Short mmCIF file of C-alpha atoms in Angstrom, two decimals:
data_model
loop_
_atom_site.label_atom_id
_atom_site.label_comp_id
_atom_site.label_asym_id
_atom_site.label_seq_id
_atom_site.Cartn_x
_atom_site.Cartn_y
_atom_site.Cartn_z
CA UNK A 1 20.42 -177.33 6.01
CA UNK A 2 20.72 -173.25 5.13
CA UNK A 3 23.80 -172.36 3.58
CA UNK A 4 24.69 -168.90 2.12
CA UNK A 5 27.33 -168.09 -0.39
CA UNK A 6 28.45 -165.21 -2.31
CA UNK A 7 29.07 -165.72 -5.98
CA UNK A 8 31.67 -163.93 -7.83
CA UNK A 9 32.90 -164.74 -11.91
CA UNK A 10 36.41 -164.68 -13.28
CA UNK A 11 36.87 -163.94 -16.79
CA UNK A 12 33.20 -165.62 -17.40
CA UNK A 13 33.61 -168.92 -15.42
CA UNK A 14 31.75 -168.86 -11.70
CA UNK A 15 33.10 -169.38 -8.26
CA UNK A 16 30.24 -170.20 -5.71
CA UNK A 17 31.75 -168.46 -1.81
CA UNK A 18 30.77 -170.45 1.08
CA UNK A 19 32.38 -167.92 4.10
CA UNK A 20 30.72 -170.70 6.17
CA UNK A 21 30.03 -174.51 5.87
CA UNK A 22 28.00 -176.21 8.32
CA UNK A 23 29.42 -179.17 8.51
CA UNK A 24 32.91 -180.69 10.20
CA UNK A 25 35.75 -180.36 7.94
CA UNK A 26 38.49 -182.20 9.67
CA UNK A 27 41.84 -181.92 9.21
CA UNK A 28 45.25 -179.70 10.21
CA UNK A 29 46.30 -178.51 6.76
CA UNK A 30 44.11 -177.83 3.98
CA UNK A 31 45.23 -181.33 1.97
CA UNK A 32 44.21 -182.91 4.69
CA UNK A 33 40.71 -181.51 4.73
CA UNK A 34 40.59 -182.58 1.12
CA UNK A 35 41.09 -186.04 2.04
CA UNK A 36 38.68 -185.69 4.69
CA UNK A 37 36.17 -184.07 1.99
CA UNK A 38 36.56 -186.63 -0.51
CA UNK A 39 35.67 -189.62 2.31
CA UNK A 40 33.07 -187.60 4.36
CA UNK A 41 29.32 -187.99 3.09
CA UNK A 42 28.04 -184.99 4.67
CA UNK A 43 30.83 -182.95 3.31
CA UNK A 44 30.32 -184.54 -0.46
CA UNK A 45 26.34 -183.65 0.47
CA UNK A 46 26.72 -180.18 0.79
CA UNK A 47 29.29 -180.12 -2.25
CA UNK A 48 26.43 -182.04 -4.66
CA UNK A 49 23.38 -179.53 -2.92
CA UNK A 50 25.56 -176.27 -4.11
CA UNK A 51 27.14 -177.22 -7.27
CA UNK A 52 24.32 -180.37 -9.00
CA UNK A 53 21.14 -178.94 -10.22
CA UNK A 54 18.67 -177.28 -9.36
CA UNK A 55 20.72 -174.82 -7.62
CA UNK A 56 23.80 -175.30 -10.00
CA UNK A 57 24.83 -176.95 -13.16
CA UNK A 58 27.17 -179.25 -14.27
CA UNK A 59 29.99 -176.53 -14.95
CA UNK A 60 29.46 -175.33 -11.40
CA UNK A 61 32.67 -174.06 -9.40
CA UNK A 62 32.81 -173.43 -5.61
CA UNK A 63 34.91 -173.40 -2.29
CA UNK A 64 34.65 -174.08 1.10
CA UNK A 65 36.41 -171.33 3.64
CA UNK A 66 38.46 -172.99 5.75
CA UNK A 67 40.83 -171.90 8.46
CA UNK A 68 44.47 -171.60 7.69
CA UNK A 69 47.29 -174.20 7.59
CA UNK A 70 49.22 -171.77 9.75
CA UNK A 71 49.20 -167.76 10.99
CA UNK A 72 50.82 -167.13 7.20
CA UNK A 73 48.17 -167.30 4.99
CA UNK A 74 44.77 -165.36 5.92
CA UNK A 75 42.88 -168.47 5.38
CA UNK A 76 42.36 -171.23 4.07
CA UNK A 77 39.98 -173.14 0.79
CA UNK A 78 38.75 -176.48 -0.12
CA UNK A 79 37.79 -176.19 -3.85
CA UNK A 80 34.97 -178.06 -5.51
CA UNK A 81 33.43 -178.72 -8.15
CA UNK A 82 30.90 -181.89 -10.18
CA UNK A 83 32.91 -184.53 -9.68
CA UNK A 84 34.48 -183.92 -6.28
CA UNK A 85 37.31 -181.59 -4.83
CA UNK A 86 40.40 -180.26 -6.69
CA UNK A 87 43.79 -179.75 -5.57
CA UNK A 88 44.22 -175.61 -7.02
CA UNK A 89 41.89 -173.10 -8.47
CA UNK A 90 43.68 -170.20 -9.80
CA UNK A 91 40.17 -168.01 -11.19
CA UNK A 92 38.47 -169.12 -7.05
CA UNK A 93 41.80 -168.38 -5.92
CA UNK A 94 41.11 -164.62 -7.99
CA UNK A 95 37.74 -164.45 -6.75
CA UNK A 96 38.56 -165.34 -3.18
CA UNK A 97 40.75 -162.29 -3.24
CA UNK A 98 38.23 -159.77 -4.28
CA UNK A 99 36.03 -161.37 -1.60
CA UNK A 100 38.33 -161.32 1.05
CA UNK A 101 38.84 -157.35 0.30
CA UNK A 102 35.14 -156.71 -0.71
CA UNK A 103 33.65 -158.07 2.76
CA UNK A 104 36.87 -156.97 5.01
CA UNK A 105 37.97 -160.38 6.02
CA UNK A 106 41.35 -158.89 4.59
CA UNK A 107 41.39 -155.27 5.52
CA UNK A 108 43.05 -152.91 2.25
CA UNK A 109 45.81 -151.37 1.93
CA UNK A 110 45.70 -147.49 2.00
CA UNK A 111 48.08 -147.71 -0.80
CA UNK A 112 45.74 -149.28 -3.45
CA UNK A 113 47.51 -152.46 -3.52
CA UNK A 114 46.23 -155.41 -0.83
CA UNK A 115 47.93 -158.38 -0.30
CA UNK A 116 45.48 -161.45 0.47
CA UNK A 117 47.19 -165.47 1.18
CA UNK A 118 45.24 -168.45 0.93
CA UNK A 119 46.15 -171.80 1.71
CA UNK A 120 44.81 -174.14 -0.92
CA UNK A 121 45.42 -178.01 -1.03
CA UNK A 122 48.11 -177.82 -3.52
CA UNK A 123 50.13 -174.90 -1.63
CA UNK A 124 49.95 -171.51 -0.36
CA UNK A 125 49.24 -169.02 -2.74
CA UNK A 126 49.18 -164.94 -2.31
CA UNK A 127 47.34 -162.66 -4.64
CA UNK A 128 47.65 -158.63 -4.83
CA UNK A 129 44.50 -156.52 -5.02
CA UNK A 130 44.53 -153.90 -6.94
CA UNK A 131 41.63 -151.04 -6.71
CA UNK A 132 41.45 -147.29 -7.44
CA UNK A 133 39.72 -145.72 -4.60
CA UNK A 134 36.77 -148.22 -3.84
CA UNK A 135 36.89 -150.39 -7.33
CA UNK A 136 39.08 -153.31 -7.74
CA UNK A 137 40.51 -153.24 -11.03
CA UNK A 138 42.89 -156.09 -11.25
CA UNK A 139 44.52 -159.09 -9.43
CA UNK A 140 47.94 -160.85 -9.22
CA UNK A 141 48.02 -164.28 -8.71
CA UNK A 142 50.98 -165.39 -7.36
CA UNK A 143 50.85 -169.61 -7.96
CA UNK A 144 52.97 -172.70 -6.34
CA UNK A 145 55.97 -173.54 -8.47
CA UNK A 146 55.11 -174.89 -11.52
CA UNK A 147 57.24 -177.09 -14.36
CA UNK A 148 56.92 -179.57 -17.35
CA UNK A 149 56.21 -183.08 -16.31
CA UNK A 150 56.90 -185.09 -19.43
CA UNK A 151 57.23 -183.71 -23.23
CA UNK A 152 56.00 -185.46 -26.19
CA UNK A 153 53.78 -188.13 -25.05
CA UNK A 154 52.02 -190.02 -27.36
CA UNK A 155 48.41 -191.00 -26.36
CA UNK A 156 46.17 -192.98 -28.52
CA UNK A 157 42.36 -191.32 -29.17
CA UNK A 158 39.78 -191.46 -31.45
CA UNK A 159 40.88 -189.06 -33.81
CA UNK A 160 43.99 -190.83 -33.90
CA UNK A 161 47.30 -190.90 -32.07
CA UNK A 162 48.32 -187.12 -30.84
CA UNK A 163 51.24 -185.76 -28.91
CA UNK A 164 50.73 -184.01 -25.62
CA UNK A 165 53.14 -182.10 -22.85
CA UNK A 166 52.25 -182.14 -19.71
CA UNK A 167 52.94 -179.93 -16.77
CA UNK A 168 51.92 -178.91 -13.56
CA UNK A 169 50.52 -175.72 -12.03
CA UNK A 170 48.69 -176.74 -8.64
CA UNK A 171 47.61 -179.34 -10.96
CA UNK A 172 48.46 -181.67 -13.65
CA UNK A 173 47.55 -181.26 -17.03
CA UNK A 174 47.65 -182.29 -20.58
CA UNK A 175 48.71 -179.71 -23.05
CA UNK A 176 47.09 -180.81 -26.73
CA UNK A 177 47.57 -178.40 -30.28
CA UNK A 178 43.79 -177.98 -30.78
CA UNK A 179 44.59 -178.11 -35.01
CA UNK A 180 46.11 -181.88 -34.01
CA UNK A 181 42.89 -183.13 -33.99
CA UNK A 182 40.90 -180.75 -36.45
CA UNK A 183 39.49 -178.71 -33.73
CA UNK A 184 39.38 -174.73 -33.24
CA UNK A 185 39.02 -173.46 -29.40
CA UNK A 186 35.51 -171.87 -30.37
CA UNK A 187 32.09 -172.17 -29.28
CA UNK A 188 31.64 -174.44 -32.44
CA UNK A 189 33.47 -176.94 -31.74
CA UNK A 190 32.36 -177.36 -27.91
CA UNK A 191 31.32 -180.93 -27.81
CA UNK A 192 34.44 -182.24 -29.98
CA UNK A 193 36.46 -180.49 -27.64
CA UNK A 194 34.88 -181.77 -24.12
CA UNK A 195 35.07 -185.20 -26.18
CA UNK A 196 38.79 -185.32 -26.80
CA UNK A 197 39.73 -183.48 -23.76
CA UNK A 198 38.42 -186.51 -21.80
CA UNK A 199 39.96 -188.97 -23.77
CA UNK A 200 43.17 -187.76 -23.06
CA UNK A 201 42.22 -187.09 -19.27
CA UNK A 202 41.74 -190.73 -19.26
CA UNK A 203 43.98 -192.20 -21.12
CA UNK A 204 46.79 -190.71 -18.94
CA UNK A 205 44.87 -190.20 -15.68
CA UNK A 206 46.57 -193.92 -14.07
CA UNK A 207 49.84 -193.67 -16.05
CA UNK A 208 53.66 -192.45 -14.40
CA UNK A 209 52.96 -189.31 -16.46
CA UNK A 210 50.26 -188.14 -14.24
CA UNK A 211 52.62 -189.06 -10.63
CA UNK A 212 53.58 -185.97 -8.74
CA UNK A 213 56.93 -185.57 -7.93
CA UNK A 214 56.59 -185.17 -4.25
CA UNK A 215 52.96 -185.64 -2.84
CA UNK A 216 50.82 -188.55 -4.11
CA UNK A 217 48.22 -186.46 -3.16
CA UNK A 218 48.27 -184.72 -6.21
CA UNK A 219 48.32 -187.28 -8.49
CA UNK A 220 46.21 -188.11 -11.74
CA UNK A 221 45.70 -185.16 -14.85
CA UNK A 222 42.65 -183.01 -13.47
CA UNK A 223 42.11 -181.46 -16.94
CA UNK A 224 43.55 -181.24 -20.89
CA UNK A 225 44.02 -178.06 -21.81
CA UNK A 226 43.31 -177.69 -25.62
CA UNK A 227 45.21 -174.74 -27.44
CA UNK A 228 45.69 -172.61 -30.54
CA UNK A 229 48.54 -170.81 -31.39
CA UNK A 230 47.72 -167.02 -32.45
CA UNK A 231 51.40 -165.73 -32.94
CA UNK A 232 52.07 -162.52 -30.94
CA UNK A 233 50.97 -159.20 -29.43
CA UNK A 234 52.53 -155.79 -30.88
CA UNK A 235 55.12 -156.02 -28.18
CA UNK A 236 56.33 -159.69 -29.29
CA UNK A 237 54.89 -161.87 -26.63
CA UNK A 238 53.15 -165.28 -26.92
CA UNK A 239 48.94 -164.87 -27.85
CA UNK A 240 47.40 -168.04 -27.17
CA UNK A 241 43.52 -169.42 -26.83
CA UNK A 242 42.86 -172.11 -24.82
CA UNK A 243 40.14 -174.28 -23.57
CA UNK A 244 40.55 -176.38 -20.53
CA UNK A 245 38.57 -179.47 -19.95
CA UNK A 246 38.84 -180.24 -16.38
CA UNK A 247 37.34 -183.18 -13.77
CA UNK A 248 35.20 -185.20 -16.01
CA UNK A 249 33.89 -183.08 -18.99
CA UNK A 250 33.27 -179.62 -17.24
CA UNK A 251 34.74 -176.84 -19.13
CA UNK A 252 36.72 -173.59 -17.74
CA UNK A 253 34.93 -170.44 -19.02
CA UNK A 254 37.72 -168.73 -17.96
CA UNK A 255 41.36 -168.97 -19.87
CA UNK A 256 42.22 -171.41 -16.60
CA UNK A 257 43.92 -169.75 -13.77
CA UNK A 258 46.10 -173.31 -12.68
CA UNK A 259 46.10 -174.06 -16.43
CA UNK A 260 47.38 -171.18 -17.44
CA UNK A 261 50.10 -171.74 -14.91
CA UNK A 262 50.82 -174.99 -16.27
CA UNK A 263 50.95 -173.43 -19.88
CA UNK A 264 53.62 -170.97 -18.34
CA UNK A 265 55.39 -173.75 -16.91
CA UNK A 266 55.59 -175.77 -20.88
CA UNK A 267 56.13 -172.75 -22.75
CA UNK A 268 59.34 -171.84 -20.71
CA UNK A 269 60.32 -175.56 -20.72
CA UNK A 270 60.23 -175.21 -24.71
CA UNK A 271 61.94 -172.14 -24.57
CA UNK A 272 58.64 -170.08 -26.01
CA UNK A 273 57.98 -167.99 -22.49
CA UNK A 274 60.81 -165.88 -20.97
CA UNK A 275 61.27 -163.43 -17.74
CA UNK A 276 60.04 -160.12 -18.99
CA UNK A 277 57.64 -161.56 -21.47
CA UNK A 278 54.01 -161.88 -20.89
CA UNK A 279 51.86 -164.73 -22.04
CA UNK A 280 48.34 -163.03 -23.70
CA UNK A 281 45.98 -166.16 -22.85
CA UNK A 282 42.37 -166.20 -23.93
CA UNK A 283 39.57 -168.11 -22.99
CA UNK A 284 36.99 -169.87 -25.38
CA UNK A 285 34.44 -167.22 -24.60
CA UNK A 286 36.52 -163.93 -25.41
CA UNK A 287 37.84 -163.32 -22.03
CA UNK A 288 41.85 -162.70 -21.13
CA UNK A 289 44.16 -163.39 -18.65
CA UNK A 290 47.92 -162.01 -18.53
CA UNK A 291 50.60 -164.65 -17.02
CA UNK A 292 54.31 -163.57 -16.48
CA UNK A 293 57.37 -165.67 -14.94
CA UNK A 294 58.67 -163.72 -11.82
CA UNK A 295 61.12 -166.31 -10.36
CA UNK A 296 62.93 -169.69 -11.77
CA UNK A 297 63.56 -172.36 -9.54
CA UNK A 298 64.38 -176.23 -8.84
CA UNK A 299 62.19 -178.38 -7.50
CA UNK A 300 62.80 -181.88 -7.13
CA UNK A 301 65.74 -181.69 -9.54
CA UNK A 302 64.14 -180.03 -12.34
CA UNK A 303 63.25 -176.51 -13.45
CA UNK A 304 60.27 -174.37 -12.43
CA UNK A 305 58.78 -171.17 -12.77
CA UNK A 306 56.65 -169.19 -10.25
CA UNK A 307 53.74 -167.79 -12.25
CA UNK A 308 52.42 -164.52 -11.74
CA UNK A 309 48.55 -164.60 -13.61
CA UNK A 310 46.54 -161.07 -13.50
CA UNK A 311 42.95 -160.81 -13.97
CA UNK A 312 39.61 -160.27 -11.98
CA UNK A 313 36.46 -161.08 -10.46
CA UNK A 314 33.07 -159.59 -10.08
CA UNK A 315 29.92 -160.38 -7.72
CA UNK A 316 27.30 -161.94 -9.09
CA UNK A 317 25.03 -162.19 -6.52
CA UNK A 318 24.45 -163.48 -2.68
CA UNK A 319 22.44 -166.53 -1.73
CA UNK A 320 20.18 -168.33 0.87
CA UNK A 321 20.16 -172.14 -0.57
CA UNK A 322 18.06 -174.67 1.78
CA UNK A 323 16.61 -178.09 1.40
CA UNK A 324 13.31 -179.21 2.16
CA UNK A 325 13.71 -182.53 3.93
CA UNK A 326 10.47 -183.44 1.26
CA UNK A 327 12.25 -183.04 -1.74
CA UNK A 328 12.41 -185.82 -3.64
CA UNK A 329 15.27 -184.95 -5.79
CA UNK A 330 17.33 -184.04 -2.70
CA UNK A 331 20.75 -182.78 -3.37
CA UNK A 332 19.68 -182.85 -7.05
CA UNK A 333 21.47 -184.24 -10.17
CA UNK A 334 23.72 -183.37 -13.44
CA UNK A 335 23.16 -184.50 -17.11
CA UNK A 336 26.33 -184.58 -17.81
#
């Protein structure tokens, strides 16, 4: 098997390219290839070969380019990562972006500003490219509808009982005050945090708090999100940190492009995120994303918000990866 990618980064956590897998992904709509994905062996083969190591690690992130669902989006992604295939990816959604402008599959804009839509299993999502002259300097990512699930759950953990929200933002997620259990979102506290963030993943992962409202598809809570509260910016908006701790113990780098779209989605539920304001989110490692409302909505009954989360991506590199049919370790493995 030879398959090349093109790596980019967004704010810090990688997204592993692959313009073109060569193997059968079946289906008409991108959810439907992610059902195919998760049930296919030589699809889940070429998923472990990228992301397991030797040629990744255990915090790997990647997607598959896929066509469209229809002639509106430019094309289409199946997102991966250790544990199998996720439903959104707003930092690969970013990184797709610059990609899709970078190698031409989405030709610019002479105006500076390039829009690029993707079709993702959760939705269709559109980002706008921002560059000065040949440099891209900044993206908008424009997410699916996004809204508080269920407020003021109690769940049960080692460190006690604690009280999450949960909301969705592609994906479902468990919002948790980082000071509830002790914690700080800092490097220091890494393997306290990946530990509690998976209890709570787990605890709620089979419960009616983790049941989409529409698609079943999209059930189960694909990360907890852990969070400190850091007051506000000059101009008076909300200054979070976060940590997300998605799948099964991987940790976002990043400040969590679908979990900070979920964190949009509970702070304007509790009344803490408005239109005009602009969330300042930061990421465990330093890095910063800016999230704005720019629509409210109903779905199903309830109230949403369209989030609107600006960052970037840069290349990292380009890659040949094979497998010698010798290898004993084969796709490879994780330690964690």
């Amino acid at each position: 098997m030879d398959v090349r990618t093109v790596d980019y980064h967004t704010g810090g956590e990688p997204f592993r390219v692959v313009p073109d897998p060569p193997v059968v992904i079946a289906g008409a709509t991108v959810a439907e290839r992610r059902m195919f994905a998760i049930s296919d062996p030589e699809v889940d083969t070429l998923r472990k070969l990228l992301c397991f190591e030797p040629r990744g690690h255990a915090d790997m992130y990647g997607g598959f380019v896929t066509p469209p669902d229809d002639a509106g989006a430019d094309f289409g992604v199946l997102f991966w990562h250790k544990d199998g295939f996720s439903t959104a990816c707003g930092h690969g959604s970013i990184a797709l972006a610059v990609w899709a402008v970078q190698t031409g599959r989405v030709s610019r804009d002479p105006s500076g500003t390039t829009a690029v839509v993707v079709d993702v299993p959760s939705g269709r999502v559109s980002m706008r490219v921002h560059a000065t002259g040949e440099r891209i300097t900044a993206v908008d990512f424009v997410n699916v509808p996004s809204y508080l699930l269920s407020e003021h759950v109690t769940v049960t953990t080692s460190r006690g009982n604690v009280t999450v929200d949960i909301g969705y933002g592609g994906a479902i997620y468990a919002h948790l005050n980082a000071a509830a259990v002790g914690l700080t979102v800092s490097p220091a506290d890494y393997a306290e945090l990946i530990a509690i963030g998976r209890e709570v993943k787990w605890a709620l992962n089979e419960t009616d708090h983790a049941r989409h409202p529409v698609d079943d598809r999209l059930n189960g809570v694909y990360g907890t999100i852990l969070f400190e509260d850091l007051g506000t910016d000059e101009a008076g908006n909300p200054h979070q940190r976060n940590v997300t701790v998605f799948a099964d113990g991987q940790v976002d780098r990043s400040p969590c492009g679908s979990g900070t779209c979920s964190r949009v989605a509970v702070l304007a539920a509790g009344g803490q995120l408005a239109i005009g304001q602009t969330l300042v989110h930061d990421s465990i490692v330093g890095t910063r994303f800016h999230a704005r409302i720019v629509d409210e909505l109903t779905v199903g009954g309830r109230p949403a918000v369209v989030p609107e989360v600006t960052a970037t991506a840069y290349r990292t590199g380009e890659h040949r990866f094979e497998i010698d049919p010798a290898d004993e370790l084969g796709t490879g493995f994780v330690l964690r």
